[in-house]
PDB file of C-alpha atoms in Angstrom:
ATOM      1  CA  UNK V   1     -56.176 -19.644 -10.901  1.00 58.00           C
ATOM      2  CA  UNK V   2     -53.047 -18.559  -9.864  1.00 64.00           C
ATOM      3  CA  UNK V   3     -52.256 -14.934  -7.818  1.00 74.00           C
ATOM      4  CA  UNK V   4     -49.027 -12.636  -8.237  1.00 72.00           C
ATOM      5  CA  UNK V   5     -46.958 -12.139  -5.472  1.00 68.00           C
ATOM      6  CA  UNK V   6     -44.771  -9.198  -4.823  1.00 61.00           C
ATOM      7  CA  UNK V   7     -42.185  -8.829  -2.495  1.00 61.00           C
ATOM      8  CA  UNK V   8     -40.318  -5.865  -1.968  1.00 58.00           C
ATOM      9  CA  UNK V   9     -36.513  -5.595  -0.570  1.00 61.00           C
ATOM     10  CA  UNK V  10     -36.035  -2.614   1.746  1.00 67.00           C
ATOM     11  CA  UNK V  11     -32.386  -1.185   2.250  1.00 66.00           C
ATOM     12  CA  UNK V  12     -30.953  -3.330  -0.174  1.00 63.00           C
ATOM     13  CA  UNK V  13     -28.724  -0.305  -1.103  1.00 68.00           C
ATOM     14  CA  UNK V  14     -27.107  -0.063   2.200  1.00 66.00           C
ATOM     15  CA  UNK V  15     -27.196  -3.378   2.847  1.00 60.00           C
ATOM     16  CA  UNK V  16     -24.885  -3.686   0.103  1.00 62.00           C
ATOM     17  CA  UNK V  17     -22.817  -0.678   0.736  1.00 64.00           C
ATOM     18  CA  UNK V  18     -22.346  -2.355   4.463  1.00 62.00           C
ATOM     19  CA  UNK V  19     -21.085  -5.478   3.225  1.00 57.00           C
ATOM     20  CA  UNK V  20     -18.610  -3.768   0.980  1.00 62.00           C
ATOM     21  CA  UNK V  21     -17.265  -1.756   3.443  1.00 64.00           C
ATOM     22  CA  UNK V  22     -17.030  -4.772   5.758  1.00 65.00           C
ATOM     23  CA  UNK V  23     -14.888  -6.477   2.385  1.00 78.00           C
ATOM     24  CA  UNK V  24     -12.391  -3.301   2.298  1.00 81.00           C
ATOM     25  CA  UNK V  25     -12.024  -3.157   6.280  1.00 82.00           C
ATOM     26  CA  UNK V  26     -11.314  -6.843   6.326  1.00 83.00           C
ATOM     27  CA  UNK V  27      -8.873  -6.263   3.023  1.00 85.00           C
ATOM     28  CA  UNK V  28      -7.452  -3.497   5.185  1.00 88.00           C
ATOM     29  CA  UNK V  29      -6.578  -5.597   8.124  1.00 89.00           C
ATOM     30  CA  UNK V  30      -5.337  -8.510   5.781  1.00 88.00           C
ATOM     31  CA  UNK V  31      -3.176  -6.370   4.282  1.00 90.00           C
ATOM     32  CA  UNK V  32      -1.663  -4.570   7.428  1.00 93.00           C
ATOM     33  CA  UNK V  33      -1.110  -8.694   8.810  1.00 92.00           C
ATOM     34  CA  UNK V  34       0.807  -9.060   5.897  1.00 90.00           C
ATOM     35  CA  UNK V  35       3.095  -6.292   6.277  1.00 94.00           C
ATOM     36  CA  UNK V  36       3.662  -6.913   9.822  1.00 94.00           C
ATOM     37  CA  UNK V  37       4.379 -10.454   9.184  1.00 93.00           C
ATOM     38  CA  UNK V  38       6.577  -9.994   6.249  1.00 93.00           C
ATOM     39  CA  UNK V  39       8.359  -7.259   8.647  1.00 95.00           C
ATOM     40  CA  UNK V  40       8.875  -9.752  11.295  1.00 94.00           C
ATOM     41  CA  UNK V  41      10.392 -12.201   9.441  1.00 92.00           C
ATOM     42  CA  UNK V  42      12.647  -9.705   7.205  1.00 93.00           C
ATOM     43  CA  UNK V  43      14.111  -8.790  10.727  1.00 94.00           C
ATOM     44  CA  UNK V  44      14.320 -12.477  12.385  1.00 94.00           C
ATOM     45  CA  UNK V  45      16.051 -13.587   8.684  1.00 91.00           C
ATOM     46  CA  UNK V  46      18.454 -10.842   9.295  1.00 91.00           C
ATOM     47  CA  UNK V  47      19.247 -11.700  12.540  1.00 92.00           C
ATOM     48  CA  UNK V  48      19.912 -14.863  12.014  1.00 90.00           C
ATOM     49  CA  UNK V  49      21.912 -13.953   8.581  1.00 88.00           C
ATOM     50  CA  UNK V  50      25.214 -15.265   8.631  1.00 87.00           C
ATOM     51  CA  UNK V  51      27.871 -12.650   7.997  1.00 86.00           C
ATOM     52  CA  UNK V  52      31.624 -14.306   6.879  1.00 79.00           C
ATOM     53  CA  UNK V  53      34.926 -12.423   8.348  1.00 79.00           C
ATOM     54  CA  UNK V  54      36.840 -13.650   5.572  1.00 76.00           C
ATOM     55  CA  UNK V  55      38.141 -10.907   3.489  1.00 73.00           C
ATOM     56  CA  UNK V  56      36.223 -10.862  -0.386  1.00 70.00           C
ATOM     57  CA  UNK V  57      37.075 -10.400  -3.989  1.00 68.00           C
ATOM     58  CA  UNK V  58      33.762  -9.426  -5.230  1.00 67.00           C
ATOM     59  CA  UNK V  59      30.879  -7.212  -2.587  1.00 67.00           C
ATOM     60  CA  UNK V  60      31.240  -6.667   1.488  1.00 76.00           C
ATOM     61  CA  UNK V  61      30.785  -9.213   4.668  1.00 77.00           C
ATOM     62  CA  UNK V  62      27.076  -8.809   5.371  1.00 79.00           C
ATOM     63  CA  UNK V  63      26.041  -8.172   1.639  1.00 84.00           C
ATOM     64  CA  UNK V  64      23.975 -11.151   1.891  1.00 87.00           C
ATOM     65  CA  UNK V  65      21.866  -9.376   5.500  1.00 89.00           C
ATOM     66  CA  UNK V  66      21.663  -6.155   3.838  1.00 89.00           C
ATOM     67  CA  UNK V  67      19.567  -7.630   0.941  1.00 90.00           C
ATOM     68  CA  UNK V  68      16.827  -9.521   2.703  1.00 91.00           C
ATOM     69  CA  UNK V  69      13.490  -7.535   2.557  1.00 91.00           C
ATOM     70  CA  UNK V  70       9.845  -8.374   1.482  1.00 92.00           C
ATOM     71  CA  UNK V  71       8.537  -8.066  -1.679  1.00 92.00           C
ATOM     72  CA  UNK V  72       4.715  -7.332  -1.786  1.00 92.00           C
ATOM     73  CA  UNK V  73       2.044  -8.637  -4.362  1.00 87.00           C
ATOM     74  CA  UNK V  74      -1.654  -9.004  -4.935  1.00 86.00           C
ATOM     75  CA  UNK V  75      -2.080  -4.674  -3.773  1.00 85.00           C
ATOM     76  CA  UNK V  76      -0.438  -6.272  -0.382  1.00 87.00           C
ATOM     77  CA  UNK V  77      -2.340  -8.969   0.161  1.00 85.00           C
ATOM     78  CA  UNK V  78       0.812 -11.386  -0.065  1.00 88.00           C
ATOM     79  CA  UNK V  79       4.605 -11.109   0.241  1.00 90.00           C
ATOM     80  CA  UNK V  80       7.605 -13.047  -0.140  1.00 89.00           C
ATOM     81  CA  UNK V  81      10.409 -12.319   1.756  1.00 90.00           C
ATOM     82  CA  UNK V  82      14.230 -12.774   1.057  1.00 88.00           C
ATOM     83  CA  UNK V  83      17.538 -11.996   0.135  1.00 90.00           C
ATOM     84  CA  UNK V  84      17.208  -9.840  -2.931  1.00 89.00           C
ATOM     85  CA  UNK V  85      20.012  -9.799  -6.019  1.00 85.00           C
ATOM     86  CA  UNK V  86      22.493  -8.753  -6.615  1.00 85.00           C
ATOM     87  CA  UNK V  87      23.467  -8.837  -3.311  1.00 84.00           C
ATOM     88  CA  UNK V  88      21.776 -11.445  -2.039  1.00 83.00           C
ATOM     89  CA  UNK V  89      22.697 -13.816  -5.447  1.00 84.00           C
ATOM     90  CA  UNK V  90      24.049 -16.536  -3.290  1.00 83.00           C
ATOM     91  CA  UNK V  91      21.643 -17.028  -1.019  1.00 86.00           C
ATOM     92  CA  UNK V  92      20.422 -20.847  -1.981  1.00 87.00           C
ATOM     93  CA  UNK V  93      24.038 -22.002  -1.491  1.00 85.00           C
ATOM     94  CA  UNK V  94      24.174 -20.418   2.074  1.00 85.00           C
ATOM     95  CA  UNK V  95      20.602 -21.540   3.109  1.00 88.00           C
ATOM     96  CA  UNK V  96      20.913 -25.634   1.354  1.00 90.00           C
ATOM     97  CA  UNK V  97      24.775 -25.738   1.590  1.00 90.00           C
ATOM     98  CA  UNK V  98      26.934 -27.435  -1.339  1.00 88.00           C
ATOM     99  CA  UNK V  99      28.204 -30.308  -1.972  1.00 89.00           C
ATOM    100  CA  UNK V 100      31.675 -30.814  -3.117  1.00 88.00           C
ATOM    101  CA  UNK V 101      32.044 -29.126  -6.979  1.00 84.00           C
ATOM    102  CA  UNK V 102      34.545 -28.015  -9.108  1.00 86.00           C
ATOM    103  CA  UNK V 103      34.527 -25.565 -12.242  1.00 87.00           C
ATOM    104  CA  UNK V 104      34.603 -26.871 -15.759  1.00 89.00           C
ATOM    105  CA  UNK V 105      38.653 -26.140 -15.358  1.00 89.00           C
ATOM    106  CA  UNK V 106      38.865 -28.598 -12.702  1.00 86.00           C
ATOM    107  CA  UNK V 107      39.802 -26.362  -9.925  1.00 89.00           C
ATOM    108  CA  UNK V 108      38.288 -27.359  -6.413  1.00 85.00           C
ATOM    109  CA  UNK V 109      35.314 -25.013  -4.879  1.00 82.00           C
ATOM    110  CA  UNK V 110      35.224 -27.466  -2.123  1.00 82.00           C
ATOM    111  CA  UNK V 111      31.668 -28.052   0.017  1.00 87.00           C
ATOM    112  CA  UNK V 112      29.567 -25.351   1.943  1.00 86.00           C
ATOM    113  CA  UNK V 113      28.261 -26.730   4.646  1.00 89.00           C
ATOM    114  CA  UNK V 114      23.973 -25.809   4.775  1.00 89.00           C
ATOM    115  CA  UNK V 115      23.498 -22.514   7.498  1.00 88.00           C
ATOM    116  CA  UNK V 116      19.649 -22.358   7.001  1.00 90.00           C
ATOM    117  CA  UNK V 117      18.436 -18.481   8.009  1.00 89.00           C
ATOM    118  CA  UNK V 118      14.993 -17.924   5.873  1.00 89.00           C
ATOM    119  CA  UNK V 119      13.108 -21.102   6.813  1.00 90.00           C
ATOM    120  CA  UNK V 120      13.709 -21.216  10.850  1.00 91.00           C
ATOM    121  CA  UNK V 121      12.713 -16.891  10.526  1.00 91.00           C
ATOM    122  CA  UNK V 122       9.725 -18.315   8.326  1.00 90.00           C
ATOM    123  CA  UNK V 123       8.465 -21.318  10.644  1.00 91.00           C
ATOM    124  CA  UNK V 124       9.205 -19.059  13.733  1.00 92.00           C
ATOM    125  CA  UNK V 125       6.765 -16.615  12.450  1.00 91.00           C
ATOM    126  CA  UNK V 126       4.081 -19.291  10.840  1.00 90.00           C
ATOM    127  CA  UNK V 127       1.973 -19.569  13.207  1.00 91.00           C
ATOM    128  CA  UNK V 128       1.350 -16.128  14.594  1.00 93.00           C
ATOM    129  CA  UNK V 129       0.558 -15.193  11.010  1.00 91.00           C
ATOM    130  CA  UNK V 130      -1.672 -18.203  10.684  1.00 90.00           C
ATOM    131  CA  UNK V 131      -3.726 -16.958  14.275  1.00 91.00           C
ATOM    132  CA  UNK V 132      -4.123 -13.505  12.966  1.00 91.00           C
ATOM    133  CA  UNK V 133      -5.436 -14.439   9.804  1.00 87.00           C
ATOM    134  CA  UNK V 134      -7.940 -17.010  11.382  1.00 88.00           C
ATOM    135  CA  UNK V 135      -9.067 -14.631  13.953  1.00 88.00           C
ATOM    136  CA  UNK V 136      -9.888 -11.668  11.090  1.00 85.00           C
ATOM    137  CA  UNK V 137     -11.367 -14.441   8.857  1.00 81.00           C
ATOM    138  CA  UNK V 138     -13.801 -15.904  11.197  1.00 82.00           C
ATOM    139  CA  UNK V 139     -14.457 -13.177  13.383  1.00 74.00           C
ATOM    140  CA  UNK V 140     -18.054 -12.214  13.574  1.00 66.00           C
ATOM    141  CA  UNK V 141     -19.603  -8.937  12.272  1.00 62.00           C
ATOM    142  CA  UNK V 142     -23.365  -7.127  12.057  1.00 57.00           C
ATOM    143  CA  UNK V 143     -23.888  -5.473   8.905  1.00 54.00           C
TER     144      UNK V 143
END
């Protein structure tokens, strides 16, 4: 002989309406710890930009400073920062240097020596971002 049981779920309804509001405050706060990150960095990068006094044939000294700023992706839930083009086209010889090269003429383009600006602003900034993140992630809540 068996017996039917019933249960019956009050406030499931707003129980679910809390826990999707507590999903779009924490995607709100992600988001803003983003931006403020990818700020940080876009300003530290450009600090520690290197701008060449030499005179130029093709753009202006500081071309290269100008262009760094963050790109966002996922509705703002990631970024990347760097040096953007056109501007900012020559940015992996700056950052890894060169070695010594020449054009399929033969003339000499000599070596670049590596002056690395986007991975000290990035490692500088690493684990502030990584803290923030944690603290949102794990941070308790009543729904």
């Amino acid at each position: 002989m068996s017996k039917n049981i019933t249960v019956t779920f009050e406030g499931v309804g707003a129980t679910i309406r809390a826990i999707n509001m507590f999903d779009m405050q924490l995607k709100k706060d992600l988001i803003a710890t983003v931006k403020e990150t990818a700020q940080a960095v876009s300003k530290d990068a450009k600090a520690r930009a290197p701008v060449s006094n030499k005179p130029k044939k093709v753009g202006k000294s500081g071309d290269l400073k100008r262009s760094i700023r963050p790109k966002y992706f996922e509705q703002g839930l990631s970024a990347t920062v760097a040096p953007r083009r056109p501007k900012g086209a020559h940015r992996h010889l700056v950052e890894y240097g060169t070695v010594r090269r020449s054009n399929k003429k033969g003339a000499n383009r000599g070596k670049m020596p590596s002056n690395p600006f986007m991975d000290p602003a990035e490692k500088s900034n690493e684990s502030r971002y990584n803290q923030k993140v944690r603290s949102l992630v794990d941070r308790d809540r009543t729904i």
